[in-house]
PDB file of C-alpha atoms in Angstrom:
ATOM      1  CA  MET A   1     347.260 211.570  55.098  1.00  0.00           C
ATOM      2  CA  HIS A   2     345.570 208.644  57.025  1.00  0.00           C
ATOM      3  CA  ALA A   3     344.123 205.435  55.490  1.00  0.00           C
ATOM      4  CA  ILE A   4     343.035 202.090  56.618  1.00  0.00           C
ATOM      5  CA  THR A   5     345.871 199.673  55.949  1.00  0.00           C
ATOM      6  CA  ILE A   6     345.968 195.861  56.263  1.00  0.00           C
ATOM      7  CA  PRO A   7     349.423 194.942  57.646  1.00  0.00           C
ATOM      8  CA  GLU A   8     348.391 191.216  57.821  1.00  0.00           C
ATOM      9  CA  PRO A   9     345.159 189.663  56.501  1.00  0.00           C
ATOM     10  CA  GLY A  10     342.593 188.648  59.225  1.00  0.00           C
ATOM     11  CA  GLY A  11     339.528 189.557  61.036  1.00  0.00           C
ATOM     12  CA  PRO A  12     338.110 193.063  61.343  1.00  0.00           C
ATOM     13  CA  GLU A  13     340.883 193.932  63.986  1.00  0.00           C
ATOM     14  CA  ALA A  14     343.353 193.643  61.031  1.00  0.00           C
ATOM     15  CA  LEU A  15     342.281 197.066  59.723  1.00  0.00           C
ATOM     16  CA  VAL A  16     344.612 199.754  60.906  1.00  0.00           C
ATOM     17  CA  TRP A  17     344.117 203.518  60.733  1.00  0.00           C
ATOM     18  CA  ASP A  18     347.716 204.668  59.867  1.00  0.00           C
ATOM     19  CA  GLU A  19     349.642 207.523  58.342  1.00  0.00           C
ATOM     20  CA  VAL A  20     350.678 206.879  54.690  1.00  0.00           C
ATOM     21  CA  PRO A  21     351.953 208.975  51.795  1.00  0.00           C
ATOM     22  CA  ASP A  22     349.680 211.231  49.952  1.00  0.00           C
ATOM     23  CA  PRO A  23     348.840 210.117  46.362  1.00  0.00           C
ATOM     24  CA  GLU A  24     349.471 212.220  43.414  1.00  0.00           C
ATOM     25  CA  PRO A  25     347.128 212.476  40.335  1.00  0.00           C
ATOM     26  CA  GLY A  26     348.626 211.197  37.192  1.00  0.00           C
ATOM     27  CA  GLU A  27     347.571 211.624  33.537  1.00  0.00           C
ATOM     28  CA  GLY A  28     343.801 211.677  33.237  1.00  0.00           C
ATOM     29  CA  GLU A  29     343.380 211.510  37.121  1.00  0.00           C
ATOM     30  CA  VAL A  30     341.979 213.874  39.738  1.00  0.00           C
ATOM     31  CA  LEU A  31     342.887 213.886  43.513  1.00  0.00           C
ATOM     32  CA  VAL A  32     339.791 213.638  45.734  1.00  0.00           C
ATOM     33  CA  GLU A  33     339.708 214.724  49.311  1.00  0.00           C
ATOM     34  CA  VAL A  34     337.546 212.108  50.765  1.00  0.00           C
ATOM     35  CA  ALA A  35     334.473 212.873  52.861  1.00  0.00           C
ATOM     36  CA  ALA A  36     333.181 209.328  52.987  1.00  0.00           C
ATOM     37  CA  SER A  37     333.406 205.790  51.606  1.00  0.00           C
ATOM     38  CA  ALA A  38     331.143 202.817  51.787  1.00  0.00           C
ATOM     39  CA  VAL A  39     331.828 199.162  52.791  1.00  0.00           C
ATOM     40  CA  ASN A  40     331.217 196.482  50.230  1.00  0.00           C
ATOM     41  CA  ARG A  41     331.635 192.785  50.684  1.00  0.00           C
ATOM     42  CA  ALA A  42     334.563 192.867  48.395  1.00  0.00           C
ATOM     43  CA  ASP A  43     336.365 194.898  51.133  1.00  0.00           C
ATOM     44  CA  LEU A  44     335.741 192.020  53.603  1.00  0.00           C
ATOM     45  CA  LEU A  45     337.366 189.489  51.207  1.00  0.00           C
ATOM     46  CA  GLN A  46     340.439 191.881  50.689  1.00  0.00           C
ATOM     47  CA  ARG A  47     340.885 192.273  54.354  1.00  0.00           C
ATOM     48  CA  GLN A  48     341.023 188.439  54.583  1.00  0.00           C
ATOM     49  CA  GLY A  49     343.606 188.173  51.962  1.00  0.00           C
ATOM     50  CA  PHE A  50     341.382 186.690  49.277  1.00  0.00           C
ATOM     51  CA  TYR A  51     340.853 189.567  46.877  1.00  0.00           C
ATOM     52  CA  ASP A  52     343.838 191.580  45.944  1.00  0.00           C
ATOM     53  CA  PRO A  53     343.510 194.972  44.274  1.00  0.00           C
ATOM     54  CA  PRO A  54     344.171 195.060  40.497  1.00  0.00           C
ATOM     55  CA  PRO A  55     347.617 195.904  39.432  1.00  0.00           C
ATOM     56  CA  GLY A  56     348.246 199.618  39.856  1.00  0.00           C
ATOM     57  CA  ALA A  57     345.375 200.298  42.137  1.00  0.00           C
ATOM     58  CA  SER A  58     345.557 201.522  45.657  1.00  0.00           C
ATOM     59  CA  PRO A  59     346.442 198.895  48.209  1.00  0.00           C
ATOM     60  CA  TYR A  60     343.893 200.299  50.636  1.00  0.00           C
ATOM     61  CA  PRO A  61     340.337 198.877  50.652  1.00  0.00           C
ATOM     62  CA  GLY A  62     337.274 200.902  49.445  1.00  0.00           C
ATOM     63  CA  LEU A  63     335.594 200.733  46.030  1.00  0.00           C
ATOM     64  CA  GLU A  64     333.769 204.029  46.226  1.00  0.00           C
ATOM     65  CA  CYS A  65     333.857 207.347  47.822  1.00  0.00           C
ATOM     66  CA  SER A  66     332.617 210.938  48.042  1.00  0.00           C
ATOM     67  CA  GLY A  67     334.436 214.186  48.493  1.00  0.00           C
ATOM     68  CA  ARG A  68     335.759 217.303  46.948  1.00  0.00           C
ATOM     69  CA  ILE A  69     338.335 217.665  44.115  1.00  0.00           C
ATOM     70  CA  ALA A  70     341.582 218.793  45.570  1.00  0.00           C
ATOM     71  CA  ALA A  71     343.797 218.671  42.464  1.00  0.00           C
ATOM     72  CA  ILE A  72     343.619 217.964  38.797  1.00  0.00           C
ATOM     73  CA  GLY A  73     346.216 215.860  36.845  1.00  0.00           C
ATOM     74  CA  PRO A  74     347.263 216.547  33.298  1.00  0.00           C
ATOM     75  CA  GLY A  75     344.752 215.667  30.536  1.00  0.00           C
ATOM     76  CA  VAL A  76     341.657 216.289  32.625  1.00  0.00           C
ATOM     77  CA  SER A  77     338.887 218.600  31.454  1.00  0.00           C
ATOM     78  CA  GLY A  78     335.304 219.179  32.600  1.00  0.00           C
ATOM     79  CA  TRP A  79     336.187 219.191  36.291  1.00  0.00           C
ATOM     80  CA  ASN A  80     337.396 221.858  38.845  1.00  0.00           C
ATOM     81  CA  VAL A  81     339.044 222.083  41.991  1.00  0.00           C
ATOM     82  CA  GLY A  82     336.445 222.119  44.738  1.00  0.00           C
ATOM     83  CA  ASP A  83     333.718 220.268  42.735  1.00  0.00           C
ATOM     84  CA  GLU A  84     331.729 217.893  45.040  1.00  0.00           C
ATOM     85  CA  VAL A  85     331.923 214.280  43.552  1.00  0.00           C
ATOM     86  CA  CYS A  86     331.494 210.693  44.092  1.00  0.00           C
ATOM     87  CA  ALA A  87     333.532 208.091  42.359  1.00  0.00           C
ATOM     88  CA  LEU A  88     333.774 204.406  41.576  1.00  0.00           C
ATOM     89  CA  LEU A  89     337.205 203.029  42.553  1.00  0.00           C
ATOM     90  CA  ALA A  90     339.495 200.009  42.156  1.00  0.00           C
ATOM     91  CA  GLY A  91     340.596 200.697  45.714  1.00  0.00           C
ATOM     92  CA  GLY A  92     341.811 203.409  48.120  1.00  0.00           C
ATOM     93  CA  GLY A  93     338.469 204.760  49.364  1.00  0.00           C
ATOM     94  CA  TYR A  94     339.240 203.902  53.032  1.00  0.00           C
ATOM     95  CA  ALA A  95     341.485 207.037  53.138  1.00  0.00           C
ATOM     96  CA  GLU A  96     341.585 210.736  53.477  1.00  0.00           C
ATOM     97  CA  LYS A  97     342.614 211.205  49.882  1.00  0.00           C
ATOM     98  CA  VAL A  98     342.513 209.056  46.766  1.00  0.00           C
ATOM     99  CA  THR A  99     343.312 209.541  43.049  1.00  0.00           C
ATOM    100  CA  VAL A 100     340.525 208.674  40.626  1.00  0.00           C
ATOM    101  CA  PRO A 101     340.437 208.429  36.763  1.00  0.00           C
ATOM    102  CA  ALA A 102     338.374 211.202  35.442  1.00  0.00           C
ATOM    103  CA  GLY A 103     336.011 208.878  33.637  1.00  0.00           C
ATOM    104  CA  GLN A 104     334.962 207.219  36.937  1.00  0.00           C
ATOM    105  CA  LEU A 105     333.769 210.448  38.611  1.00  0.00           C
ATOM    106  CA  LEU A 106     330.165 211.486  39.041  1.00  0.00           C
ATOM    107  CA  PRO A 107     328.818 214.709  40.397  1.00  0.00           C
ATOM    108  CA  VAL A 108     327.007 214.542  43.707  1.00  0.00           C
ATOM    109  CA  PRO A 109     323.324 214.482  42.798  1.00  0.00           C
ATOM    110  CA  SER A 110     321.347 217.552  43.876  1.00  0.00           C
ATOM    111  CA  GLY A 111     319.542 216.983  47.185  1.00  0.00           C
ATOM    112  CA  LEU A 112     322.154 214.529  48.559  1.00  0.00           C
ATOM    113  CA  ASP A 113     324.880 215.187  51.143  1.00  0.00           C
ATOM    114  CA  LEU A 114     328.327 213.866  50.677  1.00  0.00           C
ATOM    115  CA  ASN A 115     327.890 210.940  53.242  1.00  0.00           C
ATOM    116  CA  ARG A 116     324.852 209.491  51.369  1.00  0.00           C
ATOM    117  CA  ALA A 117     326.410 209.908  47.935  1.00  0.00           C
ATOM    118  CA  ALA A 118     329.260 207.667  48.996  1.00  0.00           C
ATOM    119  CA  ALA A 119     326.799 204.886  49.044  1.00  0.00           C
ATOM    120  CA  LEU A 120     325.909 205.306  45.390  1.00  0.00           C
ATOM    121  CA  PRO A 121     328.701 204.612  42.762  1.00  0.00           C
ATOM    122  CA  GLU A 122     329.442 200.841  43.362  1.00  0.00           C
ATOM    123  CA  VAL A 123     325.785 199.682  43.717  1.00  0.00           C
ATOM    124  CA  VAL A 124     324.489 201.884  40.949  1.00  0.00           C
ATOM    125  CA  CYS A 125     327.213 200.926  38.542  1.00  0.00           C
ATOM    126  CA  THR A 126     326.867 197.136  39.471  1.00  0.00           C
ATOM    127  CA  VAL A 127     323.044 197.051  39.122  1.00  0.00           C
ATOM    128  CA  TRP A 128     322.947 199.201  36.001  1.00  0.00           C
ATOM    129  CA  SER A 129     325.572 197.363  34.116  1.00  0.00           C
ATOM    130  CA  ASN A 130     324.236 193.868  34.976  1.00  0.00           C
ATOM    131  CA  VAL A 131     320.498 194.331  35.095  1.00  0.00           C
ATOM    132  CA  PHE A 132     320.319 196.742  32.274  1.00  0.00           C
ATOM    133  CA  MET A 133     323.273 196.947  29.926  1.00  0.00           C
ATOM    134  CA  ILE A 134     323.826 193.190  29.981  1.00  0.00           C
ATOM    135  CA  ALA A 135     320.590 191.456  30.904  1.00  0.00           C
ATOM    136  CA  HIS A 136     318.421 194.231  29.329  1.00  0.00           C
ATOM    137  CA  LEU A 137     315.521 194.315  31.774  1.00  0.00           C
ATOM    138  CA  ARG A 138     312.381 195.748  30.072  1.00  0.00           C
ATOM    139  CA  PRO A 139     309.172 197.266  31.315  1.00  0.00           C
ATOM    140  CA  GLY A 140     306.662 194.573  32.368  1.00  0.00           C
ATOM    141  CA  GLU A 141     309.235 191.974  32.959  1.00  0.00           C
ATOM    142  CA  THR A 142     310.009 190.355  36.346  1.00  0.00           C
ATOM    143  CA  LEU A 143     313.312 190.721  38.213  1.00  0.00           C
ATOM    144  CA  LEU A 144     314.350 188.387  40.922  1.00  0.00           C
ATOM    145  CA  VAL A 145     316.830 189.817  43.295  1.00  0.00           C
ATOM    146  CA  HIS A 146     318.575 187.628  45.917  1.00  0.00           C
ATOM    147  CA  GLY A 147     319.602 189.479  48.919  1.00  0.00           C
ATOM    148  CA  GLY A 148     316.995 192.284  48.472  1.00  0.00           C
ATOM    149  CA  SER A 149     317.872 194.126  51.590  1.00  0.00           C
ATOM    150  CA  SER A 150     321.624 194.486  50.596  1.00  0.00           C
ATOM    151  CA  GLY A 151     323.114 197.660  49.134  1.00  0.00           C
ATOM    152  CA  ILE A 152     322.898 196.040  45.718  1.00  0.00           C
ATOM    153  CA  GLY A 153     319.428 194.708  46.321  1.00  0.00           C
ATOM    154  CA  THR A 154     317.939 197.958  47.663  1.00  0.00           C
ATOM    155  CA  MET A 155     319.118 199.679  44.596  1.00  0.00           C
ATOM    156  CA  ALA A 156     318.038 197.041  42.120  1.00  0.00           C
ATOM    157  CA  ILE A 157     314.481 197.213  43.509  1.00  0.00           C
ATOM    158  CA  GLN A 158     314.300 200.828  42.938  1.00  0.00           C
ATOM    159  CA  LEU A 159     315.780 201.004  39.409  1.00  0.00           C
ATOM    160  CA  ALA A 160     313.689 197.989  38.200  1.00  0.00           C
ATOM    161  CA  LYS A 161     310.485 199.780  39.587  1.00  0.00           C
ATOM    162  CA  ALA A 162     311.599 203.129  37.880  1.00  0.00           C
ATOM    163  CA  VAL A 163     311.587 201.329  34.476  1.00  0.00           C
ATOM    164  CA  GLY A 164     308.210 199.684  35.029  1.00  0.00           C
ATOM    165  CA  ALA A 165     309.364 196.062  35.943  1.00  0.00           C
ATOM    166  CA  LYS A 166     307.855 193.813  38.466  1.00  0.00           C
ATOM    167  CA  VAL A 167     310.378 192.907  41.409  1.00  0.00           C
ATOM    168  CA  ALA A 168     310.632 189.675  43.491  1.00  0.00           C
ATOM    169  CA  VAL A 169     313.133 189.628  46.363  1.00  0.00           C
ATOM    170  CA  THR A 170     314.586 187.050  48.726  1.00  0.00           C
ATOM    171  CA  ALA A 171     315.608 187.951  52.296  1.00  0.00           C
ATOM    172  CA  GLY A 172     316.133 186.205  55.481  1.00  0.00           C
ATOM    173  CA  THR A 173     313.836 188.115  57.950  1.00  0.00           C
ATOM    174  CA  GLU A 174     310.346 189.573  57.905  1.00  0.00           C
ATOM    175  CA  GLU A 175     311.798 192.910  58.793  1.00  0.00           C
ATOM    176  CA  LYS A 176     314.119 192.944  55.778  1.00  0.00           C
ATOM    177  CA  LEU A 177     311.237 191.943  53.641  1.00  0.00           C
ATOM    178  CA  ARG A 178     309.126 194.804  54.942  1.00  0.00           C
ATOM    179  CA  ARG A 179     311.871 197.270  54.143  1.00  0.00           C
ATOM    180  CA  CYS A 180     312.178 195.874  50.653  1.00  0.00           C
ATOM    181  CA  ALA A 181     308.353 196.227  50.209  1.00  0.00           C
ATOM    182  CA  GLU A 182     308.764 199.866  51.096  1.00  0.00           C
ATOM    183  CA  LEU A 183     311.202 200.339  48.248  1.00  0.00           C
ATOM    184  CA  GLY A 184     308.569 198.759  45.902  1.00  0.00           C
ATOM    185  CA  ALA A 185     309.217 195.125  45.875  1.00  0.00           C
ATOM    186  CA  ASP A 186     306.104 193.131  44.703  1.00  0.00           C
ATOM    187  CA  ILE A 187     307.028 189.556  45.753  1.00  0.00           C
ATOM    188  CA  LEU A 188     308.557 188.953  49.101  1.00  0.00           C
ATOM    189  CA  ILE A 189     310.156 185.579  49.794  1.00  0.00           C
ATOM    190  CA  ASN A 190     311.784 184.588  53.041  1.00  0.00           C
ATOM    191  CA  TYR A 191     314.434 182.245  51.831  1.00  0.00           C
ATOM    192  CA  ARG A 192     314.638 180.535  55.247  1.00  0.00           C
ATOM    193  CA  GLU A 193     311.017 179.426  55.106  1.00  0.00           C
ATOM    194  CA  GLN A 194     310.034 179.554  51.407  1.00  0.00           C
ATOM    195  CA  ASP A 195     311.189 178.013  48.116  1.00  0.00           C
ATOM    196  CA  PHE A 196     311.836 181.102  45.854  1.00  0.00           C
ATOM    197  CA  VAL A 197     311.175 178.834  42.686  1.00  0.00           C
ATOM    198  CA  GLU A 198     307.804 177.854  43.842  1.00  0.00           C
ATOM    199  CA  GLU A 199     307.005 181.494  45.112  1.00  0.00           C
ATOM    200  CA  VAL A 200     308.133 183.232  41.973  1.00  0.00           C
ATOM    201  CA  ARG A 201     306.221 180.755  39.605  1.00  0.00           C
ATOM    202  CA  LYS A 202     303.189 181.110  41.710  1.00  0.00           C
ATOM    203  CA  ALA A 203     303.199 184.966  41.609  1.00  0.00           C
ATOM    204  CA  THR A 204     304.064 184.967  37.811  1.00  0.00           C
ATOM    205  CA  ASP A 205     301.336 182.487  36.761  1.00  0.00           C
ATOM    206  CA  GLY A 206     304.044 179.979  36.000  1.00  0.00           C
ATOM    207  CA  LYS A 207     306.184 182.137  33.810  1.00  0.00           C
ATOM    208  CA  GLY A 208     309.052 182.653  36.128  1.00  0.00           C
ATOM    209  CA  ALA A 209     311.617 185.486  36.413  1.00  0.00           C
ATOM    210  CA  ASP A 210     312.739 187.232  33.163  1.00  0.00           C
ATOM    211  CA  VAL A 211     315.916 188.491  34.918  1.00  0.00           C
ATOM    212  CA  ILE A 212     317.753 187.330  38.129  1.00  0.00           C
ATOM    213  CA  LEU A 213     320.417 189.241  39.883  1.00  0.00           C
ATOM    214  CA  ASP A 214     322.286 186.666  41.887  1.00  0.00           C
ATOM    215  CA  ASN A 215     324.893 187.159  44.590  1.00  0.00           C
ATOM    216  CA  MET A 216     325.110 183.541  45.722  1.00  0.00           C
ATOM    217  CA  GLY A 217     326.592 181.624  42.810  1.00  0.00           C
ATOM    218  CA  ALA A 218     326.906 177.824  43.113  1.00  0.00           C
ATOM    219  CA  LYS A 219     324.362 177.280  45.730  1.00  0.00           C
ATOM    220  CA  TYR A 220     321.524 178.836  43.785  1.00  0.00           C
ATOM    221  CA  LEU A 221     322.581 177.976  40.262  1.00  0.00           C
ATOM    222  CA  ASP A 222     320.226 174.988  39.580  1.00  0.00           C
ATOM    223  CA  ARG A 223     317.178 176.591  41.198  1.00  0.00           C
ATOM    224  CA  ASN A 224     317.888 179.896  39.411  1.00  0.00           C
ATOM    225  CA  VAL A 225     317.962 178.037  36.038  1.00  0.00           C
ATOM    226  CA  ARG A 226     314.657 176.299  37.035  1.00  0.00           C
ATOM    227  CA  VAL A 227     312.911 179.606  37.871  1.00  0.00           C
ATOM    228  CA  LEU A 228     313.996 181.308  34.787  1.00  0.00           C
ATOM    229  CA  ALA A 229     311.356 182.342  32.197  1.00  0.00           C
ATOM    230  CA  VAL A 230     311.730 181.424  28.670  1.00  0.00           C
ATOM    231  CA  ASN A 231     314.455 183.755  27.211  1.00  0.00           C
ATOM    232  CA  GLY A 232     315.362 184.593  30.804  1.00  0.00           C
ATOM    233  CA  ARG A 233     318.696 186.074  31.738  1.00  0.00           C
ATOM    234  CA  LEU A 234     320.657 185.153  34.858  1.00  0.00           C
ATOM    235  CA  ALA A 235     323.233 187.644  36.004  1.00  0.00           C
ATOM    236  CA  ILE A 236     325.729 186.289  38.597  1.00  0.00           C
ATOM    237  CA  ILE A 237     327.562 188.863  40.531  1.00  0.00           C
ATOM    238  CA  GLY A 238     328.708 187.058  43.716  1.00  0.00           C
ATOM    239  CA  MET A 239     329.887 183.655  45.091  1.00  0.00           C
ATOM    240  CA  GLN A 240     328.604 183.866  48.669  1.00  0.00           C
ATOM    241  CA  GLY A 241     327.208 180.309  48.054  1.00  0.00           C
ATOM    242  CA  GLY A 242     330.257 178.715  46.606  1.00  0.00           C
ATOM    243  CA  VAL A 243     332.164 178.870  43.279  1.00  0.00           C
ATOM    244  CA  LYS A 244     331.408 175.489  41.764  1.00  0.00           C
ATOM    245  CA  GLY A 245     327.853 174.167  40.873  1.00  0.00           C
ATOM    246  CA  GLU A 246     326.245 171.715  38.494  1.00  0.00           C
ATOM    247  CA  LEU A 247     324.570 173.303  35.349  1.00  0.00           C
ATOM    248  CA  ASN A 248     321.658 171.627  33.537  1.00  0.00           C
ATOM    249  CA  ILE A 249     322.463 172.665  30.082  1.00  0.00           C
ATOM    250  CA  GLY A 250     319.391 170.874  28.719  1.00  0.00           C
ATOM    251  CA  ALA A 251     317.125 173.178  30.925  1.00  0.00           C
ATOM    252  CA  LEU A 252     319.124 176.274  29.873  1.00  0.00           C
ATOM    253  CA  LEU A 253     318.751 175.212  26.152  1.00  0.00           C
ATOM    254  CA  ALA A 254     314.927 174.526  26.563  1.00  0.00           C
ATOM    255  CA  LYS A 255     314.447 178.072  28.000  1.00  0.00           C
ATOM    256  CA  ARG A 256     316.679 179.746  25.324  1.00  0.00           C
ATOM    257  CA  ALA A 257     318.258 181.261  28.416  1.00  0.00           C
ATOM    258  CA  ALA A 258     321.477 183.043  29.151  1.00  0.00           C
ATOM    259  CA  ILE A 259     323.974 183.322  31.934  1.00  0.00           C
ATOM    260  CA  SER A 260     326.467 186.186  32.484  1.00  0.00           C
ATOM    261  CA  ALA A 261     328.992 186.449  35.339  1.00  0.00           C
ATOM    262  CA  THR A 262     330.781 189.895  35.934  1.00  0.00           C
ATOM    263  CA  SER A 263     332.804 191.673  38.439  1.00  0.00           C
ATOM    264  CA  LEU A 264     333.376 195.458  38.459  1.00  0.00           C
ATOM    265  CA  ARG A 265     336.638 196.119  40.123  1.00  0.00           C
ATOM    266  CA  ALA A 266     338.973 194.584  37.471  1.00  0.00           C
ATOM    267  CA  ARG A 267     337.177 195.787  34.443  1.00  0.00           C
ATOM    268  CA  PRO A 268     339.304 197.840  31.994  1.00  0.00           C
ATOM    269  CA  LEU A 269     339.236 201.663  32.411  1.00  0.00           C
ATOM    270  CA  GLU A 270     337.324 202.072  29.156  1.00  0.00           C
ATOM    271  CA  GLU A 271     334.630 199.770  30.317  1.00  0.00           C
ATOM    272  CA  LYS A 272     334.192 201.500  33.649  1.00  0.00           C
ATOM    273  CA  THR A 273     334.048 204.832  31.969  1.00  0.00           C
ATOM    274  CA  ALA A 274     331.261 203.630  29.777  1.00  0.00           C
ATOM    275  CA  ILE A 275     329.335 202.219  32.639  1.00  0.00           C
ATOM    276  CA  VAL A 276     329.716 205.652  34.694  1.00  0.00           C
ATOM    277  CA  ALA A 277     328.595 207.498  31.702  1.00  0.00           C
ATOM    278  CA  ALA A 278     325.531 205.414  31.278  1.00  0.00           C
ATOM    279  CA  VAL A 279     324.874 205.698  34.930  1.00  0.00           C
ATOM    280  CA  ARG A 280     325.127 209.557  34.848  1.00  0.00           C
ATOM    281  CA  GLU A 281     322.625 209.572  31.790  1.00  0.00           C
ATOM    282  CA  HIS A 282     320.087 207.208  32.955  1.00  0.00           C
ATOM    283  CA  VAL A 283     320.108 206.995  36.841  1.00  0.00           C
ATOM    284  CA  TRP A 284     321.361 210.409  38.009  1.00  0.00           C
ATOM    285  CA  PRO A 285     318.135 212.221  36.920  1.00  0.00           C
ATOM    286  CA  LEU A 286     316.205 209.522  38.959  1.00  0.00           C
ATOM    287  CA  VAL A 287     318.284 210.317  41.957  1.00  0.00           C
ATOM    288  CA  ALA A 288     317.959 214.104  41.520  1.00  0.00           C
ATOM    289  CA  ALA A 289     314.289 213.751  41.282  1.00  0.00           C
ATOM    290  CA  GLY A 290     314.123 211.585  44.434  1.00  0.00           C
ATOM    291  CA  ARG A 291     312.742 208.493  42.668  1.00  0.00           C
ATOM    292  CA  VAL A 292     315.824 206.555  43.593  1.00  0.00           C
ATOM    293  CA  VAL A 293     317.682 206.974  46.842  1.00  0.00           C
ATOM    294  CA  PRO A 294     320.685 205.507  48.550  1.00  0.00           C
ATOM    295  CA  VAL A 295     319.749 203.309  51.460  1.00  0.00           C
ATOM    296  CA  VAL A 296     322.154 203.967  54.260  1.00  0.00           C
ATOM    297  CA  ASP A 297     321.910 201.774  57.416  1.00  0.00           C
ATOM    298  CA  GLN A 298     324.669 203.377  59.515  1.00  0.00           C
ATOM    299  CA  GLU A 299     327.480 205.884  59.332  1.00  0.00           C
ATOM    300  CA  ILE A 300     330.665 205.015  61.232  1.00  0.00           C
ATOM    301  CA  PRO A 301     333.931 206.957  61.603  1.00  0.00           C
ATOM    302  CA  MET A 302     336.567 205.737  59.147  1.00  0.00           C
ATOM    303  CA  HIS A 303     339.086 205.057  61.658  1.00  0.00           C
ATOM    304  CA  ASP A 304     336.629 202.465  63.223  1.00  0.00           C
ATOM    305  CA  ALA A 305     336.318 200.569  59.884  1.00  0.00           C
ATOM    306  CA  ALA A 306     336.521 197.391  61.965  1.00  0.00           C
ATOM    307  CA  THR A 307     333.151 197.981  63.482  1.00  0.00           C
ATOM    308  CA  ALA A 308     331.612 198.648  59.904  1.00  0.00           C
ATOM    309  CA  HIS A 309     333.090 195.256  58.721  1.00  0.00           C
ATOM    310  CA  ARG A 310     331.528 193.457  61.766  1.00  0.00           C
ATOM    311  CA  VAL A 311     328.222 195.083  60.896  1.00  0.00           C
ATOM    312  CA  LEU A 312     328.422 193.639  57.296  1.00  0.00           C
ATOM    313  CA  GLU A 313     329.518 190.162  58.624  1.00  0.00           C
ATOM    314  CA  ASP A 314     326.637 190.097  61.005  1.00  0.00           C
ATOM    315  CA  SER A 315     324.119 190.673  58.164  1.00  0.00           C
ATOM    316  CA  GLY A 316     321.743 192.564  60.361  1.00  0.00           C
ATOM    317  CA  HIS A 317     321.909 195.884  58.131  1.00  0.00           C
ATOM    318  CA  VAL A 318     319.604 196.934  55.299  1.00  0.00           C
ATOM    319  CA  GLY A 319     321.322 198.979  52.536  1.00  0.00           C
ATOM    320  CA  LYS A 320     324.822 200.390  52.779  1.00  0.00           C
ATOM    321  CA  VAL A 321     327.176 201.080  55.733  1.00  0.00           C
ATOM    322  CA  VAL A 322     329.093 204.311  55.184  1.00  0.00           C
ATOM    323  CA  LEU A 323     332.446 205.233  56.553  1.00  0.00           C
ATOM    324  CA  VAL A 324     332.864 208.922  57.358  1.00  0.00           C
ATOM    325  CA  VAL A 325     336.221 210.777  57.535  1.00  0.00           C
ATOM    326  CA  PRO A 326     336.545 212.473  60.939  1.00  0.00           C
TER     327      PRO A 326
END
């Protein structure tokens, strides 16, 4: 088979479409013939040499894929060869074939083609596990999403609106904010021109955000704590704004607030299986009904993954960039 390899860390040109050995499904795994994968910022970090796959995972980038089951390993039930699926991966999505633990498989929702289905697993599992399973966003509460036009952001807006929450977003252009509004965002904040603390407080009569989904990390830590409502929950999922910040514990105590920080890739198999099962139960009916949709900006041939990485680095896209197997 062919896969995107990284012989040496570097820029997008470090990604090489090369012939590699076919994987074989082990105990509890299936082999998926990949139709498409999607690009995540973690892939960019792996390409640069900053984010190695977990032990035992495929060395190739790609944290999600869609395709058809080509073979079933020992101990797997409930799936058949030929089933159309999408999957959460620890790596290996940028390839023509990949092995997947059966607990990380999802059926392709009705009404979606395989290319669009590839844009779902990573963002849905990230949003559902952080915003709902950990931060417990409830109807009537306010969710603040940083990077509202990203793949994560576009999914968070839709899921929060589906459960009856109010959504505030930050983005860097008016066009991106317009796209967020089309998905249901209520409070639109241009972070280049506006202070999100001031804008969220103004829009919530001084209360603040009940839940914040943050991809920035250190840069936003102090302001995130300031804009939290009493009993608020800050969920940190990225470090685009740095890894070390100063935390005002007094402000956190005064608000009886909580901070969580998670990554999805390195979680144990049983945790990923539980997240995928919750997504299938709670989110897949919304996707099948058309109430939640994957937002795909571009589809690019997988052998040209370098172009897809440049698109993400330029940050001009909205939603996901999908890699399609020729």
